[in-house]
Amino acid sequence: MRISVSSDMDEPVARSLVAELRARGHEVVAHGALHPGSDPRWAACSESAARDVATGAADQAVVCCWTGTGASIAANKVAGVRAALCTDAYTADGARRWNDANVLALSLRLTSEPLLKEILDAWFTAEASEDAEDRENVARIGRLDLRKP
């Protein structure tokens, strides 16, 4: 799987994320502080990673900033992206299962290396629900991308 990763800081957990994804056999496309010459601001690098998903250049993305909140907000502004800020494995599982999330947002401050592995395990193990209500909720989110405020 091709995964875009962005971080606004070159922090140990961001480097561990890239290494862990590669160790799991994924191709990683780096943005922000993880790619020299790339714009490291959280809004810019999160947008870049999210656009990779929206255009099909990446299958999924992981966006990081200090709290994860800004990265998730920026990613969710890109049409077709469903980013979820996950601070534990249960939330990551639910985001994939019930929300068919295609972008994982992580906090550089709160995510330890052991927790990172647990979150990634849950994220990559879970599959989108086929339940009609869950699918309709995801479809409704897609229609929100087309509306003006």
PDB file of C-alpha atoms in Angstrom:
ATOM      1  CA  MET A   1       0.000   0.000   0.000  1.00  0.00           C
ATOM      2  CA  ARG A   2       1.214   3.524  -0.752  1.00  0.00           C
ATOM      3  CA  ILE A   3       0.875   5.793   2.276  1.00  0.00           C
ATOM      4  CA  SER A   4       1.551   9.524   2.442  1.00  0.00           C
ATOM      5  CA  VAL A   5       2.920  10.685   5.776  1.00  0.00           C
ATOM      6  CA  SER A   6       3.216  14.262   6.969  1.00  0.00           C
ATOM      7  CA  SER A   7       4.588  15.834  10.091  1.00  0.00           C
ATOM      8  CA  ASP A   8       5.220  19.441  10.970  1.00  0.00           C
ATOM      9  CA  MET A   9       8.167  18.418  13.165  1.00  0.00           C
ATOM     10  CA  ASP A  10      10.948  15.895  12.743  1.00  0.00           C
ATOM     11  CA  GLU A  11      10.147  14.135  16.021  1.00  0.00           C
ATOM     12  CA  PRO A  12      11.146  10.607  17.091  1.00  0.00           C
ATOM     13  CA  VAL A  13       7.559   9.317  16.828  1.00  0.00           C
ATOM     14  CA  ALA A  14       7.286  10.667  13.260  1.00  0.00           C
ATOM     15  CA  ARG A  15      10.504   8.904  12.292  1.00  0.00           C
ATOM     16  CA  SER A  16       9.278   5.734  14.034  1.00  0.00           C
ATOM     17  CA  LEU A  17       6.022   5.987  12.084  1.00  0.00           C
ATOM     18  CA  VAL A  18       7.850   6.057   8.747  1.00  0.00           C
ATOM     19  CA  ALA A  19      10.121   3.182   9.795  1.00  0.00           C
ATOM     20  CA  GLU A  20       7.198   1.098  11.059  1.00  0.00           C
ATOM     21  CA  LEU A  21       5.177   1.619   7.890  1.00  0.00           C
ATOM     22  CA  ARG A  22       8.148   0.596   5.758  1.00  0.00           C
ATOM     23  CA  ALA A  23       8.778  -2.438   7.983  1.00  0.00           C
ATOM     24  CA  ARG A  24       5.157  -3.462   7.348  1.00  0.00           C
ATOM     25  CA  GLY A  25       5.853  -3.371   3.611  1.00  0.00           C
ATOM     26  CA  HIS A  26       4.216  -0.063   2.739  1.00  0.00           C
ATOM     27  CA  GLU A  27       5.631   2.492   0.334  1.00  0.00           C
ATOM     28  CA  VAL A  28       5.919   5.821   2.161  1.00  0.00           C
ATOM     29  CA  VAL A  29       5.655   9.264   0.572  1.00  0.00           C
ATOM     30  CA  ALA A  30       6.938  11.868   3.053  1.00  0.00           C
ATOM     31  CA  HIS A  31       5.752  15.472   3.409  1.00  0.00           C
ATOM     32  CA  GLY A  32       6.602  18.362   5.697  1.00  0.00           C
ATOM     33  CA  ALA A  33       9.493  18.084   8.126  1.00  0.00           C
ATOM     34  CA  LEU A  34      10.032  14.481   6.987  1.00  0.00           C
ATOM     35  CA  HIS A  35      10.911  15.609   3.456  1.00  0.00           C
ATOM     36  CA  PRO A  36      13.690  18.197   3.070  1.00  0.00           C
ATOM     37  CA  GLY A  37      12.511  21.199   1.093  1.00  0.00           C
ATOM     38  CA  SER A  38       8.829  20.487   1.766  1.00  0.00           C
ATOM     39  CA  ASP A  39       6.661  23.035   3.617  1.00  0.00           C
ATOM     40  CA  PRO A  40       6.702  21.877   7.268  1.00  0.00           C
ATOM     41  CA  ARG A  41       3.736  23.922   8.490  1.00  0.00           C
ATOM     42  CA  TRP A  42       1.015  21.560   9.757  1.00  0.00           C
ATOM     43  CA  ALA A  43      -1.721  22.969   7.534  1.00  0.00           C
ATOM     44  CA  ALA A  44       0.404  22.744   4.391  1.00  0.00           C
ATOM     45  CA  CYS A  45       1.957  19.322   4.898  1.00  0.00           C
ATOM     46  CA  SER A  46      -1.317  17.763   6.105  1.00  0.00           C
ATOM     47  CA  GLU A  47      -3.065  19.144   3.030  1.00  0.00           C
ATOM     48  CA  SER A  48      -0.357  17.664   0.778  1.00  0.00           C
ATOM     49  CA  ALA A  49      -0.699  14.191   2.292  1.00  0.00           C
ATOM     50  CA  ALA A  50      -4.507  14.378   2.160  1.00  0.00           C
ATOM     51  CA  ARG A  51      -4.452  15.485  -1.486  1.00  0.00           C
ATOM     52  CA  ASP A  52      -2.381  12.406  -2.290  1.00  0.00           C
ATOM     53  CA  VAL A  53      -5.289  10.299  -0.989  1.00  0.00           C
ATOM     54  CA  ALA A  54      -7.963  12.386  -2.722  1.00  0.00           C
ATOM     55  CA  THR A  55      -6.206  12.162  -6.099  1.00  0.00           C
ATOM     56  CA  GLY A  56      -5.356   8.477  -5.774  1.00  0.00           C
ATOM     57  CA  ALA A  57      -1.599   9.085  -5.560  1.00  0.00           C
ATOM     58  CA  ALA A  58      -1.742   7.341  -2.163  1.00  0.00           C
ATOM     59  CA  ASP A  59      -4.087   4.722  -0.736  1.00  0.00           C
ATOM     60  CA  GLN A  60      -4.109   6.275   2.724  1.00  0.00           C
ATOM     61  CA  ALA A  61      -2.286   8.927   4.722  1.00  0.00           C
ATOM     62  CA  VAL A  62      -1.061   9.552   8.239  1.00  0.00           C
ATOM     63  CA  VAL A  63      -0.831  13.194   9.274  1.00  0.00           C
ATOM     64  CA  CYS A  64       0.909  14.375  12.433  1.00  0.00           C
ATOM     65  CA  CYS A  65       1.274  17.541  14.448  1.00  0.00           C
ATOM     66  CA  TRP A  66       1.860  18.234  18.132  1.00  0.00           C
ATOM     67  CA  THR A  67      -1.755  17.507  19.200  1.00  0.00           C
ATOM     68  CA  GLY A  68      -2.959  15.939  15.947  1.00  0.00           C
ATOM     69  CA  THR A  69      -5.931  18.297  15.925  1.00  0.00           C
ATOM     70  CA  GLY A  70      -4.638  20.813  13.390  1.00  0.00           C
ATOM     71  CA  ALA A  71      -3.408  18.053  11.090  1.00  0.00           C
ATOM     72  CA  SER A  72      -6.826  16.365  11.169  1.00  0.00           C
ATOM     73  CA  ILE A  73      -8.683  19.626  10.542  1.00  0.00           C
ATOM     74  CA  ALA A  74      -6.466  20.501   7.569  1.00  0.00           C
ATOM     75  CA  ALA A  75      -6.763  17.005   6.080  1.00  0.00           C
ATOM     76  CA  ASN A  76     -10.551  17.020   6.456  1.00  0.00           C
ATOM     77  CA  LYS A  77     -10.789  20.193   4.352  1.00  0.00           C
ATOM     78  CA  VAL A  78      -9.724  18.157   1.296  1.00  0.00           C
ATOM     79  CA  ALA A  79     -12.763  16.739  -0.520  1.00  0.00           C
ATOM     80  CA  GLY A  80     -12.978  12.960  -0.298  1.00  0.00           C
ATOM     81  CA  VAL A  81     -10.851  12.720   2.831  1.00  0.00           C
ATOM     82  CA  ARG A  82     -12.157  11.303   6.076  1.00  0.00           C
ATOM     83  CA  ALA A  83      -9.426  11.965   8.633  1.00  0.00           C
ATOM     84  CA  ALA A  84      -9.681  10.670  12.186  1.00  0.00           C
ATOM     85  CA  LEU A  85      -7.587  11.777  15.136  1.00  0.00           C
ATOM     86  CA  CYS A  86      -6.805   8.561  16.989  1.00  0.00           C
ATOM     87  CA  THR A  87      -5.158   8.414  20.389  1.00  0.00           C
ATOM     88  CA  ASP A  88      -5.728   4.706  20.977  1.00  0.00           C
ATOM     89  CA  ALA A  89      -6.268   1.454  19.115  1.00  0.00           C
ATOM     90  CA  TYR A  90     -10.002   1.287  19.845  1.00  0.00           C
ATOM     91  CA  THR A  91     -10.589   4.675  18.217  1.00  0.00           C
ATOM     92  CA  ALA A  92      -8.456   3.688  15.204  1.00  0.00           C
ATOM     93  CA  ASP A  93     -10.463   0.487  14.771  1.00  0.00           C
ATOM     94  CA  GLY A  94     -13.759   2.374  14.962  1.00  0.00           C
ATOM     95  CA  ALA A  95     -12.588   5.094  12.582  1.00  0.00           C
ATOM     96  CA  ARG A  96     -11.774   2.512   9.921  1.00  0.00           C
ATOM     97  CA  ARG A  97     -14.775   0.290  10.635  1.00  0.00           C
ATOM     98  CA  TRP A  98     -17.637   2.755  11.051  1.00  0.00           C
ATOM     99  CA  ASN A  99     -16.308   5.874   9.329  1.00  0.00           C
ATOM    100  CA  ASP A 100     -14.246   4.265   6.548  1.00  0.00           C
ATOM    101  CA  ALA A 101     -11.531   6.786   7.480  1.00  0.00           C
ATOM    102  CA  ASN A 102      -8.770   7.052   4.896  1.00  0.00           C
ATOM    103  CA  VAL A 103      -6.449   9.401   6.814  1.00  0.00           C
ATOM    104  CA  LEU A 104      -5.115   8.712  10.296  1.00  0.00           C
ATOM    105  CA  ALA A 105      -4.172  11.757  12.379  1.00  0.00           C
ATOM    106  CA  LEU A 106      -1.733  11.330  15.264  1.00  0.00           C
ATOM    107  CA  SER A 107      -0.459  13.487  18.084  1.00  0.00           C
ATOM    108  CA  LEU A 108       3.321  13.756  18.229  1.00  0.00           C
ATOM    109  CA  ARG A 109       2.981  14.640  21.916  1.00  0.00           C
ATOM    110  CA  LEU A 110       0.705  11.810  23.071  1.00  0.00           C
ATOM    111  CA  THR A 111       1.756   8.893  20.865  1.00  0.00           C
ATOM    112  CA  SER A 112       4.478   6.653  22.280  1.00  0.00           C
ATOM    113  CA  GLU A 113       6.191   4.035  20.116  1.00  0.00           C
ATOM    114  CA  PRO A 114       4.297   1.090  21.713  1.00  0.00           C
ATOM    115  CA  LEU A 115       1.002   2.974  21.335  1.00  0.00           C
ATOM    116  CA  LEU A 116       1.875   3.823  17.727  1.00  0.00           C
ATOM    117  CA  LYS A 117       2.199   0.118  16.913  1.00  0.00           C
ATOM    118  CA  GLU A 118      -1.123  -0.660  18.602  1.00  0.00           C
ATOM    119  CA  ILE A 119      -2.876   2.110  16.668  1.00  0.00           C
ATOM    120  CA  LEU A 120      -1.365   0.957  13.361  1.00  0.00           C
ATOM    121  CA  ASP A 121      -2.305  -2.668  14.095  1.00  0.00           C
ATOM    122  CA  ALA A 122      -5.923  -1.649  14.671  1.00  0.00           C
ATOM    123  CA  TRP A 123      -5.978   0.742  11.698  1.00  0.00           C
ATOM    124  CA  PHE A 124      -4.681  -1.819   9.200  1.00  0.00           C
ATOM    125  CA  THR A 125      -6.657  -4.763  10.597  1.00  0.00           C
ATOM    126  CA  ALA A 126     -10.085  -3.100  10.577  1.00  0.00           C
ATOM    127  CA  GLU A 127     -12.181  -3.071   7.433  1.00  0.00           C
ATOM    128  CA  ALA A 128     -14.995  -0.726   6.518  1.00  0.00           C
ATOM    129  CA  SER A 129     -18.384  -1.900   7.728  1.00  0.00           C
ATOM    130  CA  GLU A 130     -20.852  -3.178   5.157  1.00  0.00           C
ATOM    131  CA  ASP A 131     -23.777  -2.294   7.421  1.00  0.00           C
ATOM    132  CA  ALA A 132     -26.317  -0.200   5.477  1.00  0.00           C
ATOM    133  CA  GLU A 133     -26.544   2.504   8.150  1.00  0.00           C
ATOM    134  CA  ASP A 134     -22.760   2.833   8.364  1.00  0.00           C
ATOM    135  CA  ARG A 135     -22.459   3.034   4.562  1.00  0.00           C
ATOM    136  CA  GLU A 136     -25.194   5.698   4.414  1.00  0.00           C
ATOM    137  CA  ASN A 137     -23.404   7.773   7.049  1.00  0.00           C
ATOM    138  CA  VAL A 138     -20.170   7.609   5.033  1.00  0.00           C
ATOM    139  CA  ALA A 139     -22.091   8.513   1.859  1.00  0.00           C
ATOM    140  CA  ARG A 140     -23.668  11.472   3.659  1.00  0.00           C
ATOM    141  CA  ILE A 141     -20.208  12.719   4.658  1.00  0.00           C
ATOM    142  CA  GLY A 142     -19.229  12.517   0.983  1.00  0.00           C
ATOM    143  CA  ARG A 143     -22.210  14.652   0.032  1.00  0.00           C
ATOM    144  CA  LEU A 144     -21.149  17.284   2.582  1.00  0.00           C
ATOM    145  CA  ASP A 145     -18.035  17.871   0.480  1.00  0.00           C
ATOM    146  CA  LEU A 146     -20.294  19.287  -2.236  1.00  0.00           C
ATOM    147  CA  ARG A 147     -22.194  21.763  -0.073  1.00  0.00           C
ATOM    148  CA  LYS A 148     -21.441  25.411   0.507  1.00  0.00           C
ATOM    149  CA  PRO A 149     -21.747  26.937   3.986  1.00  0.00           C
TER     150      PRO A 149
END
